mmCIF file of C-alpha atoms and ligand atoms in Angstrom:
data_model
loop_
_atom_site.group_PDB
_atom_site.id
_atom_site.type_symbol
_atom_site.label_atom_id
_atom_site.label_comp_id
_atom_site.label_asym_id
_atom_site.label_seq_id
_atom_site.Cartn_x
_atom_site.Cartn_y
_atom_site.Cartn_z
ATOM 1 C CA UNK A 1 30.577 4.825 9.334
ATOM 2 C CA UNK A 2 30.890 8.178 8.576
ATOM 3 C CA UNK A 3 29.866 11.054 10.352
ATOM 4 C CA UNK A 4 30.200 13.595 7.614
ATOM 5 C CA UNK A 5 27.790 16.143 7.177
ATOM 6 C CA UNK A 6 27.107 16.869 3.194
ATOM 7 C CA UNK A 7 26.764 20.349 2.320
ATOM 8 C CA UNK A 8 26.957 19.402 -1.243
ATOM 9 C CA UNK A 9 24.134 20.775 -3.476
ATOM 10 C CA UNK A 10 22.505 17.421 -4.553
ATOM 11 C CA UNK A 11 22.701 14.691 -3.641
ATOM 12 C CA UNK A 12 22.793 16.359 -0.237
ATOM 13 C CA UNK A 13 22.596 15.596 3.627
ATOM 14 C CA UNK A 14 19.577 13.304 4.407
ATOM 15 C CA UNK A 15 16.904 14.442 6.242
ATOM 16 C CA UNK A 16 17.836 14.050 10.068
ATOM 17 C CA UNK A 17 15.092 11.290 10.638
ATOM 18 C CA UNK A 18 15.707 9.247 7.253
ATOM 19 C CA UNK A 19 17.645 6.440 8.989
ATOM 20 C CA UNK A 20 14.684 5.974 11.547
ATOM 21 C CA UNK A 21 11.941 5.738 8.119
ATOM 22 C CA UNK A 22 14.173 3.512 6.611
ATOM 23 C CA UNK A 23 14.493 1.152 9.507
ATOM 24 C CA UNK A 24 10.869 1.055 9.726
ATOM 25 C CA UNK A 25 10.298 0.871 6.141
ATOM 26 C CA UNK A 26 12.614 -2.640 6.368
ATOM 27 C CA UNK A 27 10.967 -3.787 9.603
ATOM 28 C CA UNK A 28 7.793 -3.518 7.591
ATOM 29 C CA UNK A 29 8.860 -5.106 4.647
ATOM 30 C CA UNK A 30 7.952 -2.137 2.449
ATOM 31 C CA UNK A 31 10.535 -3.356 -0.400
ATOM 32 C CA UNK A 32 8.150 -6.248 -0.992
ATOM 33 C CA UNK A 33 4.579 -5.199 -0.744
ATOM 34 C CA UNK A 34 2.365 -4.924 -3.990
ATOM 35 C CA UNK A 35 2.549 -1.802 -6.096
ATOM 36 C CA UNK A 36 -1.321 -2.505 -6.624
ATOM 37 C CA UNK A 37 -2.345 -2.915 -2.850
ATOM 38 C CA UNK A 38 -4.445 -0.852 -0.721
ATOM 39 C CA UNK A 39 -1.032 -0.475 1.365
ATOM 40 C CA UNK A 40 1.017 0.933 -1.237
ATOM 41 C CA UNK A 41 -1.948 3.459 -2.038
ATOM 42 C CA UNK A 42 -2.126 4.504 1.345
ATOM 43 C CA UNK A 43 1.890 5.178 1.275
ATOM 44 C CA UNK A 44 1.361 6.842 -2.012
ATOM 45 C CA UNK A 45 -1.520 9.021 -0.488
ATOM 46 C CA UNK A 46 0.221 10.050 2.360
ATOM 47 C CA UNK A 47 3.080 11.588 0.288
ATOM 48 C CA UNK A 48 0.994 13.247 -2.013
ATOM 49 C CA UNK A 49 -1.476 14.772 0.471
ATOM 50 C CA UNK A 50 1.463 15.899 2.834
ATOM 51 C CA UNK A 51 2.918 17.566 -0.431
ATOM 52 C CA UNK A 52 -0.528 19.536 -1.111
ATOM 53 C CA UNK A 53 -0.181 20.899 2.435
ATOM 54 C CA UNK A 54 2.915 21.832 2.558
ATOM 55 C CA UNK A 55 3.178 23.421 -0.736
ATOM 56 C CA UNK A 56 -0.415 24.392 -0.467
ATOM 57 C CA UNK A 57 -0.997 23.486 -3.745
ATOM 58 C CA UNK A 58 -4.604 24.422 -5.418
ATOM 59 C CA UNK A 59 -7.059 21.864 -6.606
ATOM 60 C CA UNK A 60 -6.279 22.490 -10.158
ATOM 61 C CA UNK A 61 -3.067 21.131 -9.780
ATOM 62 C CA UNK A 62 -1.908 17.280 -10.055
ATOM 63 C CA UNK A 63 0.855 15.698 -8.346
ATOM 64 C CA UNK A 64 2.963 13.030 -10.647
ATOM 65 C CA UNK A 65 5.499 10.905 -9.750
ATOM 66 C CA UNK A 66 8.356 10.195 -11.918
ATOM 67 C CA UNK A 67 12.086 9.291 -11.688
ATOM 68 C CA UNK A 68 14.083 12.177 -11.867
ATOM 69 C CA UNK A 69 14.308 15.951 -12.957
ATOM 70 C CA UNK A 70 15.921 14.975 -16.220
ATOM 71 C CA UNK A 71 12.900 12.517 -16.907
ATOM 72 C CA UNK A 72 10.419 15.476 -16.280
ATOM 73 C CA UNK A 73 12.106 17.577 -18.754
ATOM 74 C CA UNK A 74 11.932 15.063 -21.229
ATOM 75 C CA UNK A 75 8.268 14.264 -20.398
ATOM 76 C CA UNK A 76 7.018 17.895 -20.515
ATOM 77 C CA UNK A 77 8.692 18.508 -24.230
ATOM 78 C CA UNK A 78 6.876 15.530 -25.323
ATOM 79 C CA UNK A 79 3.847 15.905 -23.460
ATOM 80 C CA UNK A 80 3.248 19.835 -23.854
ATOM 81 C CA UNK A 81 4.872 21.047 -27.008
ATOM 82 C CA UNK A 82 4.223 20.250 -30.399
ATOM 83 C CA UNK A 83 6.698 22.576 -32.188
ATOM 84 C CA UNK A 84 8.521 25.261 -29.999
ATOM 85 C CA UNK A 85 9.513 25.870 -26.580
ATOM 86 C CA UNK A 86 11.145 28.981 -25.336
ATOM 87 C CA UNK A 87 13.875 28.689 -22.269
ATOM 88 C CA UNK A 88 15.610 31.327 -19.901
ATOM 89 C CA UNK A 89 19.331 29.990 -20.105
ATOM 90 C CA UNK A 90 21.771 30.939 -17.377
ATOM 91 C CA UNK A 91 23.711 27.655 -16.481
ATOM 92 C CA UNK A 92 24.127 24.168 -16.881
ATOM 93 C CA UNK A 93 20.673 22.883 -15.853
ATOM 94 C CA UNK A 94 18.424 25.587 -17.522
ATOM 95 C CA UNK A 95 20.582 24.906 -20.609
ATOM 96 C CA UNK A 96 20.121 20.943 -20.430
ATOM 97 C CA UNK A 97 16.255 21.190 -20.772
ATOM 98 C CA UNK A 98 16.982 23.737 -23.905
ATOM 99 C CA UNK A 99 18.920 20.700 -25.295
ATOM 100 C CA UNK A 100 16.699 18.504 -24.456
ATOM 101 C CA UNK A 101 13.880 19.971 -26.391
ATOM 102 C CA UNK A 102 16.063 20.239 -29.215
ATOM 103 C CA UNK A 103 17.101 16.736 -29.096
ATOM 104 C CA UNK A 104 13.234 15.674 -29.274
ATOM 105 C CA UNK A 105 13.078 17.484 -32.618
ATOM 106 C CA UNK A 106 11.419 20.470 -31.436
ATOM 107 C CA UNK A 107 12.570 24.418 -31.782
ATOM 108 C CA UNK A 108 13.853 25.460 -28.873
ATOM 109 C CA UNK A 109 14.795 28.995 -28.256
ATOM 110 C CA UNK A 110 16.483 30.919 -25.325
ATOM 111 C CA UNK A 111 16.982 33.864 -23.656
ATOM 112 C CA UNK A 112 20.681 33.413 -22.327
ATOM 113 C CA UNK A 113 22.570 35.150 -19.829
ATOM 114 C CA UNK A 114 26.098 34.817 -18.415
ATOM 115 C CA UNK A 115 26.826 32.058 -15.860
ATOM 116 C CA UNK A 116 25.918 33.775 -12.292
ATOM 117 C CA UNK A 117 23.888 36.170 -13.559
ATOM 118 C CA UNK A 118 19.950 36.488 -12.999
ATOM 119 C CA UNK A 119 17.124 37.452 -15.512
ATOM 120 C CA UNK A 120 15.696 40.718 -15.968
ATOM 121 C CA UNK A 121 12.121 40.635 -16.898
ATOM 122 C CA UNK A 122 12.203 43.998 -19.182
ATOM 123 C CA UNK A 123 15.086 42.017 -21.021
ATOM 124 C CA UNK A 124 12.900 38.950 -21.733
ATOM 125 C CA UNK A 125 11.230 38.212 -25.365
ATOM 126 C CA UNK A 126 8.982 35.472 -25.642
ATOM 127 C CA UNK A 127 8.172 34.720 -28.959
ATOM 128 C CA UNK A 128 4.349 34.664 -29.393
ATOM 129 C CA UNK A 129 4.688 31.100 -31.161
ATOM 130 C CA UNK A 130 6.445 29.652 -27.800
ATOM 131 C CA UNK A 131 4.019 26.947 -26.227
ATOM 132 C CA UNK A 132 6.095 26.261 -22.997
ATOM 133 C CA UNK A 133 8.140 28.895 -21.530
ATOM 134 C CA UNK A 134 10.693 26.920 -19.195
ATOM 135 C CA UNK A 135 11.859 29.294 -16.083
ATOM 136 C CA UNK A 136 14.491 28.059 -13.968
ATOM 137 C CA UNK A 137 13.483 29.527 -10.148
ATOM 138 C CA UNK A 138 16.945 28.216 -8.804
ATOM 139 C CA UNK A 139 20.408 27.479 -11.057
ATOM 140 C CA UNK A 140 22.162 25.141 -8.871
ATOM 141 C CA UNK A 141 25.621 25.178 -11.161
ATOM 142 C CA UNK A 142 25.526 28.809 -10.355
ATOM 143 C CA UNK A 143 23.679 29.768 -7.774
ATOM 144 C CA UNK A 144 21.638 32.508 -9.438
ATOM 145 C CA UNK A 145 18.021 32.534 -8.495
ATOM 146 C CA UNK A 146 14.905 34.120 -10.277
ATOM 147 C CA UNK A 147 12.489 35.957 -7.360
ATOM 148 C CA UNK A 148 9.036 34.669 -7.568
ATOM 149 C CA UNK A 149 7.962 38.195 -8.038
ATOM 150 C CA UNK A 150 9.979 38.309 -11.487
ATOM 151 C CA UNK A 151 8.211 35.118 -12.525
ATOM 152 C CA UNK A 152 4.846 36.759 -11.779
ATOM 153 C CA UNK A 153 5.824 39.861 -13.635
ATOM 154 C CA UNK A 154 6.892 37.901 -16.593
ATOM 155 C CA UNK A 155 3.534 36.036 -16.688
ATOM 156 C CA UNK A 156 1.684 39.692 -16.643
ATOM 157 C CA UNK A 157 4.036 40.436 -19.547
ATOM 158 C CA UNK A 158 4.102 37.280 -21.795
ATOM 159 C CA UNK A 159 0.214 36.985 -21.059
ATOM 160 C CA UNK A 160 -1.868 34.006 -20.392
ATOM 161 C CA UNK A 161 -0.926 31.590 -23.359
ATOM 162 C CA UNK A 162 2.218 29.602 -23.250
ATOM 163 C CA UNK A 163 2.570 27.232 -20.188
ATOM 164 C CA UNK A 164 4.736 28.179 -17.499
ATOM 165 C CA UNK A 165 7.172 25.560 -16.339
ATOM 166 C CA UNK A 166 9.068 25.985 -13.544
ATOM 167 C CA UNK A 167 12.219 24.175 -12.015
ATOM 168 C CA UNK A 168 12.410 24.517 -8.345
ATOM 169 C CA UNK A 169 14.686 21.454 -8.269
ATOM 170 C CA UNK A 170 17.057 22.636 -5.700
ATOM 171 C CA UNK A 171 14.705 25.479 -3.743
ATOM 172 C CA UNK A 172 11.435 23.867 -3.471
ATOM 173 C CA UNK A 173 9.515 24.484 -0.634
ATOM 174 C CA UNK A 174 11.521 27.730 -0.255
ATOM 175 C CA UNK A 175 10.088 29.829 -2.886
ATOM 176 C CA UNK A 176 6.291 30.742 -2.120
ATOM 177 C CA UNK A 177 4.632 30.560 -5.760
ATOM 178 C CA UNK A 178 1.608 32.407 -6.878
ATOM 179 C CA UNK A 179 0.145 29.110 -8.568
ATOM 180 C CA UNK A 180 -2.338 31.311 -10.794
ATOM 181 C CA UNK A 181 0.640 32.410 -12.374
ATOM 182 C CA UNK A 182 2.425 28.997 -13.558
ATOM 183 C CA UNK A 183 1.234 25.889 -15.281
ATOM 184 C CA UNK A 184 3.734 23.875 -13.732
ATOM 185 C CA UNK A 185 7.083 22.993 -11.224
ATOM 186 C CA UNK A 186 8.902 20.117 -10.651
ATOM 187 C CA UNK A 187 11.809 19.019 -8.080
ATOM 188 C CA UNK A 188 13.154 15.695 -7.329
ATOM 189 C CA UNK A 189 13.782 14.595 -3.739
ATOM 190 C CA UNK A 190 17.611 14.536 -3.337
ATOM 191 C CA UNK A 191 17.928 17.973 -3.195
ATOM 192 C CA UNK A 192 15.831 20.266 -0.607
ATOM 193 C CA UNK A 193 13.775 17.140 0.608
ATOM 194 C CA UNK A 194 16.925 15.372 2.200
ATOM 195 C CA UNK A 195 15.934 11.759 0.571
ATOM 196 C CA UNK A 196 18.074 9.508 -1.547
ATOM 197 C CA UNK A 197 17.610 10.313 -5.457
ATOM 198 C CA UNK A 198 15.341 8.205 -7.577
ATOM 199 C CA UNK A 199 11.998 10.227 -7.406
ATOM 200 C CA UNK A 200 11.004 13.204 -9.427
ATOM 201 C CA UNK A 201 7.839 14.884 -8.490
ATOM 202 C CA UNK A 202 5.675 16.556 -10.999
ATOM 203 C CA UNK A 203 3.034 19.132 -10.372
ATOM 204 C CA UNK A 204 1.007 20.296 -13.090
ATOM 205 C CA UNK A 205 -2.381 22.115 -13.831
ATOM 206 C CA UNK A 206 -5.226 21.455 -16.199
ATOM 207 C CA UNK A 207 -3.787 23.239 -19.050
ATOM 208 C CA UNK A 208 -0.758 20.741 -19.030
ATOM 209 C CA UNK A 209 -3.544 17.910 -19.304
ATOM 210 C CA UNK A 210 -5.400 19.662 -21.841
ATOM 211 C CA UNK A 211 -2.520 20.297 -23.945
ATOM 212 C CA UNK A 212 -1.244 16.653 -23.606
ATOM 213 C CA UNK A 213 -4.757 15.112 -24.636
ATOM 214 C CA UNK A 214 -4.959 17.297 -27.572
ATOM 215 C CA UNK A 215 -1.680 16.264 -28.962
ATOM 216 C CA UNK A 216 -2.545 12.882 -28.699
ATOM 217 C CA UNK A 217 -5.703 13.405 -30.153
ATOM 218 C CA UNK A 218 -3.957 14.635 -33.092
ATOM 219 C CA UNK A 219 -1.993 11.370 -33.422
ATOM 220 C CA UNK A 220 1.142 12.676 -31.838
ATOM 221 C CA UNK A 221 3.201 10.692 -29.463
ATOM 222 C CA UNK A 222 3.266 11.975 -26.151
ATOM 223 C CA UNK A 223 5.176 8.705 -24.708
ATOM 224 C CA UNK A 224 4.512 5.840 -23.517
ATOM 225 C CA UNK A 225 4.099 4.654 -19.939
ATOM 226 C CA UNK A 226 4.973 8.228 -18.406
ATOM 227 C CA UNK A 227 2.643 10.359 -20.842
ATOM 228 C CA UNK A 228 0.364 12.732 -18.750
ATOM 229 C CA UNK A 229 -2.397 10.596 -20.123
ATOM 230 C CA UNK A 230 -1.048 7.680 -19.148
ATOM 231 C CA UNK A 231 0.214 8.600 -15.782
ATOM 232 C CA UNK A 232 -3.298 10.913 -14.603
ATOM 233 C CA UNK A 233 -5.566 7.985 -14.234
ATOM 234 C CA UNK A 234 -3.377 5.872 -12.032
ATOM 235 C CA UNK A 235 -2.101 8.785 -9.951
ATOM 236 C CA UNK A 236 -5.480 9.588 -9.320
ATOM 237 C CA UNK A 237 -5.987 6.133 -7.568
ATOM 238 C CA UNK A 238 -2.837 6.530 -5.504
ATOM 239 C CA UNK A 239 -0.754 4.447 -8.217
ATOM 240 C CA UNK A 240 1.495 4.917 -10.944
ATOM 241 C CA UNK A 241 1.744 2.836 -14.465
ATOM 242 C CA UNK A 242 5.010 0.877 -13.643
ATOM 243 C CA UNK A 243 6.443 -0.173 -10.354
ATOM 244 C CA UNK A 244 7.693 2.593 -8.841
ATOM 245 C CA UNK A 245 10.189 3.446 -6.074
ATOM 246 C CA UNK A 246 8.078 2.581 -3.066
ATOM 247 C CA UNK A 247 10.859 3.046 -0.635
ATOM 248 C CA UNK A 248 11.715 6.429 -1.519
ATOM 249 C CA UNK A 249 7.596 7.303 -1.973
ATOM 250 C CA UNK A 250 7.243 5.878 1.702
ATOM 251 C CA UNK A 251 10.143 8.297 2.706
ATOM 252 C CA UNK A 252 8.906 11.286 0.996
ATOM 253 C CA UNK A 253 5.779 11.023 3.005
ATOM 254 C CA UNK A 254 7.446 10.501 6.223
ATOM 255 C CA UNK A 255 9.834 13.609 5.439
ATOM 256 C CA UNK A 256 7.051 15.739 4.292
ATOM 257 C CA UNK A 257 4.919 15.060 7.254
ATOM 258 C CA UNK A 258 7.696 16.286 9.444
ATOM 259 C CA UNK A 259 8.208 19.344 7.249
ATOM 260 C CA UNK A 260 4.433 20.154 8.024
ATOM 261 C CA UNK A 261 4.854 19.697 11.519
ATOM 262 C CA UNK A 262 7.184 22.167 11.593
ATOM 263 C CA UNK A 263 5.285 24.364 9.084
ATOM 264 C CA UNK A 264 6.396 25.877 5.351
ATOM 265 C CA UNK A 265 6.487 29.371 7.263
ATOM 266 C CA UNK A 266 9.078 28.232 9.683
ATOM 267 C CA UNK A 267 11.361 26.065 7.258
ATOM 268 C CA UNK A 268 11.817 29.094 5.051
ATOM 269 C CA UNK A 269 12.429 31.586 7.850
ATOM 270 C CA UNK A 270 15.096 29.210 9.031
ATOM 271 C CA UNK A 271 16.349 28.961 5.428
ATOM 272 C CA UNK A 272 16.953 32.610 5.218
ATOM 273 C CA UNK A 273 18.388 33.028 8.814
ATOM 274 C CA UNK A 274 20.813 30.077 7.987
ATOM 275 C CA UNK A 275 21.536 31.657 4.074
ATOM 276 C CA UNK A 276 22.263 35.317 6.061
ATOM 277 C CA UNK A 277 24.807 33.650 8.104
ATOM 278 C CA UNK A 278 26.657 31.660 5.034
ATOM 279 C CA UNK A 279 26.243 35.081 3.080
ATOM 280 C CA UNK A 280 27.816 37.298 5.709
ATOM 281 C CA UNK A 281 30.578 34.627 6.482
ATOM 282 C CA UNK A 282 31.834 34.969 2.703
ATOM 283 C CA UNK A 283 31.295 38.943 2.323
ATOM 284 C CA UNK A 284 33.853 39.029 5.197
ATOM 285 C CA UNK A 285 36.354 36.498 3.989
ATOM 286 C CA UNK A 286 39.824 36.897 2.615
ATOM 287 C CA UNK A 287 39.329 33.810 0.513
ATOM 288 C CA UNK A 288 35.994 33.642 -0.818
ATOM 289 C CA UNK A 289 33.619 36.428 -2.504
ATOM 290 C CA UNK A 290 29.985 36.028 -3.527
ATOM 291 C CA UNK A 291 29.690 34.683 -7.042
ATOM 292 C CA UNK A 292 26.211 36.171 -8.020
ATOM 293 C CA UNK A 293 26.988 40.165 -8.385
ATOM 294 C CA UNK A 294 23.082 41.030 -7.494
ATOM 295 C CA UNK A 295 21.659 40.833 -4.301
ATOM 296 C CA UNK A 296 18.388 40.081 -5.557
ATOM 297 C CA UNK A 297 19.393 37.108 -7.645
ATOM 298 C CA UNK A 298 21.239 35.293 -4.830
ATOM 299 C CA UNK A 299 20.036 31.872 -3.956
ATOM 300 C CA UNK A 300 19.109 31.149 -0.279
ATOM 301 C CA UNK A 301 19.585 27.418 -0.946
ATOM 302 C CA UNK A 302 22.440 27.321 -2.971
ATOM 303 C CA UNK A 303 25.047 29.298 -1.897
ATOM 304 C CA UNK A 304 27.890 29.822 -4.226
ATOM 305 C CA UNK A 305 31.507 31.467 -3.639
ATOM 306 C CA UNK A 306 34.341 32.250 -5.901
ATOM 307 C CA UNK A 307 37.306 31.371 -4.059
ATOM 308 C CA UNK A 308 41.293 32.145 -4.447
ATOM 309 C CA UNK A 309 42.206 28.356 -2.939
ATOM 310 C CA UNK A 310 41.237 25.932 -5.231
ATOM 311 C CA UNK A 311 38.183 24.420 -4.057
ATOM 312 C CA UNK A 312 39.863 20.991 -3.865
ATOM 313 C CA UNK A 313 42.068 22.337 -0.974
ATOM 314 C CA UNK A 314 39.106 23.940 0.734
ATOM 315 C CA UNK A 315 37.378 20.438 0.157
ATOM 316 C CA UNK A 316 40.596 18.401 1.949
ATOM 317 C CA UNK A 317 40.798 21.142 4.829
ATOM 318 C CA UNK A 318 37.076 20.525 5.966
ATOM 319 C CA UNK A 319 37.276 16.704 5.421
ATOM 320 C CA UNK A 320 39.176 15.967 8.724
ATOM 321 C CA UNK A 321 36.377 17.862 10.173
ATOM 322 C CA UNK A 322 33.426 15.684 8.738
ATOM 323 C CA UNK A 323 31.885 18.495 6.478
ATOM 324 C CA UNK A 324 31.667 18.445 2.782
ATOM 325 C CA UNK A 325 31.190 21.542 0.489
ATOM 326 C CA UNK A 326 30.749 20.906 -3.009
ATOM 327 C CA UNK A 327 33.015 21.961 -5.667
ATOM 328 C CA UNK A 328 32.135 24.398 -8.526
ATOM 329 C CA UNK A 329 30.141 22.969 -11.367
ATOM 330 C CA UNK A 330 32.134 22.100 -14.698
ATOM 331 C CA UNK A 331 34.796 24.548 -15.711
ATOM 332 C CA UNK A 332 34.138 26.005 -12.122
ATOM 333 C CA UNK A 333 35.458 23.274 -10.778
ATOM 334 C CA UNK A 334 38.463 24.868 -8.734
ATOM 335 C CA UNK A 335 37.392 28.697 -9.029
ATOM 336 C CA UNK A 336 34.124 28.227 -7.010
ATOM 337 C CA UNK A 337 32.742 26.145 -3.679
ATOM 338 C CA UNK A 338 28.831 25.443 -3.415
ATOM 339 C CA UNK A 339 27.037 25.230 -0.070
ATOM 340 C CA UNK A 340 23.542 23.549 -0.246
ATOM 341 C CA UNK A 341 21.597 25.212 2.647
ATOM 342 C CA UNK A 342 18.479 22.669 2.662
ATOM 343 C CA UNK A 343 16.019 21.915 5.374
ATOM 344 C CA UNK A 344 17.963 18.880 6.392
ATOM 345 C CA UNK A 345 20.998 21.351 7.604
ATOM 346 C CA UNK A 346 20.325 22.837 11.058
ATOM 347 C CA UNK A 347 21.301 25.561 12.185
ATOM 348 C CA UNK A 348 23.914 24.508 14.427
ATOM 349 C CA UNK A 349 25.757 22.380 11.502
ATOM 350 C CA UNK A 350 25.588 25.754 9.407
ATOM 351 C CA UNK A 351 27.507 27.276 12.381
ATOM 352 C CA UNK A 352 29.798 24.750 12.633
ATOM 353 C CA UNK A 353 30.697 24.772 8.782
ATOM 354 C CA UNK A 354 31.029 28.886 8.748
ATOM 355 C CA UNK A 355 33.340 28.570 12.065
ATOM 356 C CA UNK A 356 35.249 26.110 10.418
ATOM 357 C CA UNK A 357 35.797 27.640 7.554
ATOM 358 C CA UNK A 358 37.019 30.884 9.380
ATOM 359 C CA UNK A 359 39.492 29.012 11.209
ATOM 360 C CA UNK A 360 40.796 26.794 8.163
ATOM 361 C CA UNK A 361 40.806 29.297 4.906
ATOM 362 C CA UNK A 362 39.834 32.827 6.787
HETATM 363 C C1 PLP B 401 19.633 18.458 -9.902
HETATM 364 C C2 PLP B 401 19.020 19.414 -10.881
HETATM 365 C C3 PLP B 401 18.417 19.142 -11.763
HETATM 366 C C4 PLP B 401 18.197 17.481 -12.336
HETATM 367 O O1 PLP B 401 17.606 16.521 -11.256
HETATM 368 P P1 PLP B 401 18.201 14.856 -11.603
HETATM 369 O O2 PLP B 401 17.142 14.509 -10.328
HETATM 370 O O3 PLP B 401 19.129 14.689 -11.274
HETATM 371 O O4 PLP B 401 17.157 14.553 -12.995
HETATM 372 C C5 PLP B 401 17.534 19.922 -12.639
HETATM 373 N N1 PLP B 401 17.317 21.164 -12.395
HETATM 374 C C6 PLP B 401 18.056 21.471 -11.168
HETATM 375 C C7 PLP B 401 18.122 22.944 -11.191
HETATM 376 C C8 PLP B 401 19.017 20.555 -10.465
HETATM 377 O O5 PLP B 401 19.678 21.262 -9.321
#
């Protein structure tokens, strides 16, 4: 038994009602039902209908359920890129998508800025030959985020042709996207949805579907069971091609239902209020400083601070008080800490964290 509160940026703290939904799932033997049964279709429909409402998704977008965001990267390239993708890179996750495109034999080009920096639209030149533009809305490794207004401005600049794919894995549902400006957005559930890992949610429009069908019609491979043409007809009848993560789809439906009861506007306001508390604390601390220089590029959901004390020491001091923050990513392991500010983290938990950090660190 542990009472630890995880402010780690993913996996993270579970949504507070997950244990009760887990118990109900066990009592109803959800793990044993057929994935072709009406009971499963209802579970699937509950999750995606709730997501449509929460994300205010237009009708031309479909929701597909896969296993992780890494998988969605691979499927995105296989299904929508014949030759060339273009990537905004400013940290480890955005770089990984770029590498996956190359590993799958595509030509991948990038606009890269330093770790911890955001992007300036007027400095981005997208090659006319790029079929997919990979945008990272929230770079979890560095805490730099891309405002929705910048995504919209980039679309204006680039024109309607290439598919815009947005990684919102560690921010959704905080950003209020203009869905007329993007073609796909995706996330995995162990970040902002407060669930155990093992589910990737891929949201895409009819242009992505048409591209996959065109590649397939040309005789090119778009993959097998998790290609868009294989996933889509199953999704329309609330099923998946394979035996899916039924338990997590069940939990997602219930967590999203609770998020909808609260309302997405309230969730967004709460996220911003908690982010302000954390950023204000960091700004006034003698040990920490905000890692992302430009204020408009600072993430509301994954907050990164440079730390004079080694991150491992900060983590050690918090441990007896049942609080865990994340260390820095990769080579920043000891020089930065990362604090997740997700819907599962209550205002009082964030206040308690800030209070303890002040007391234990300065
Ligand atoms: C965590 C994360 C991913 C990878 O998610 P998986 O579910 O582990 O595949 C991708 N992009 C961003 C921005 C992330 O934070």
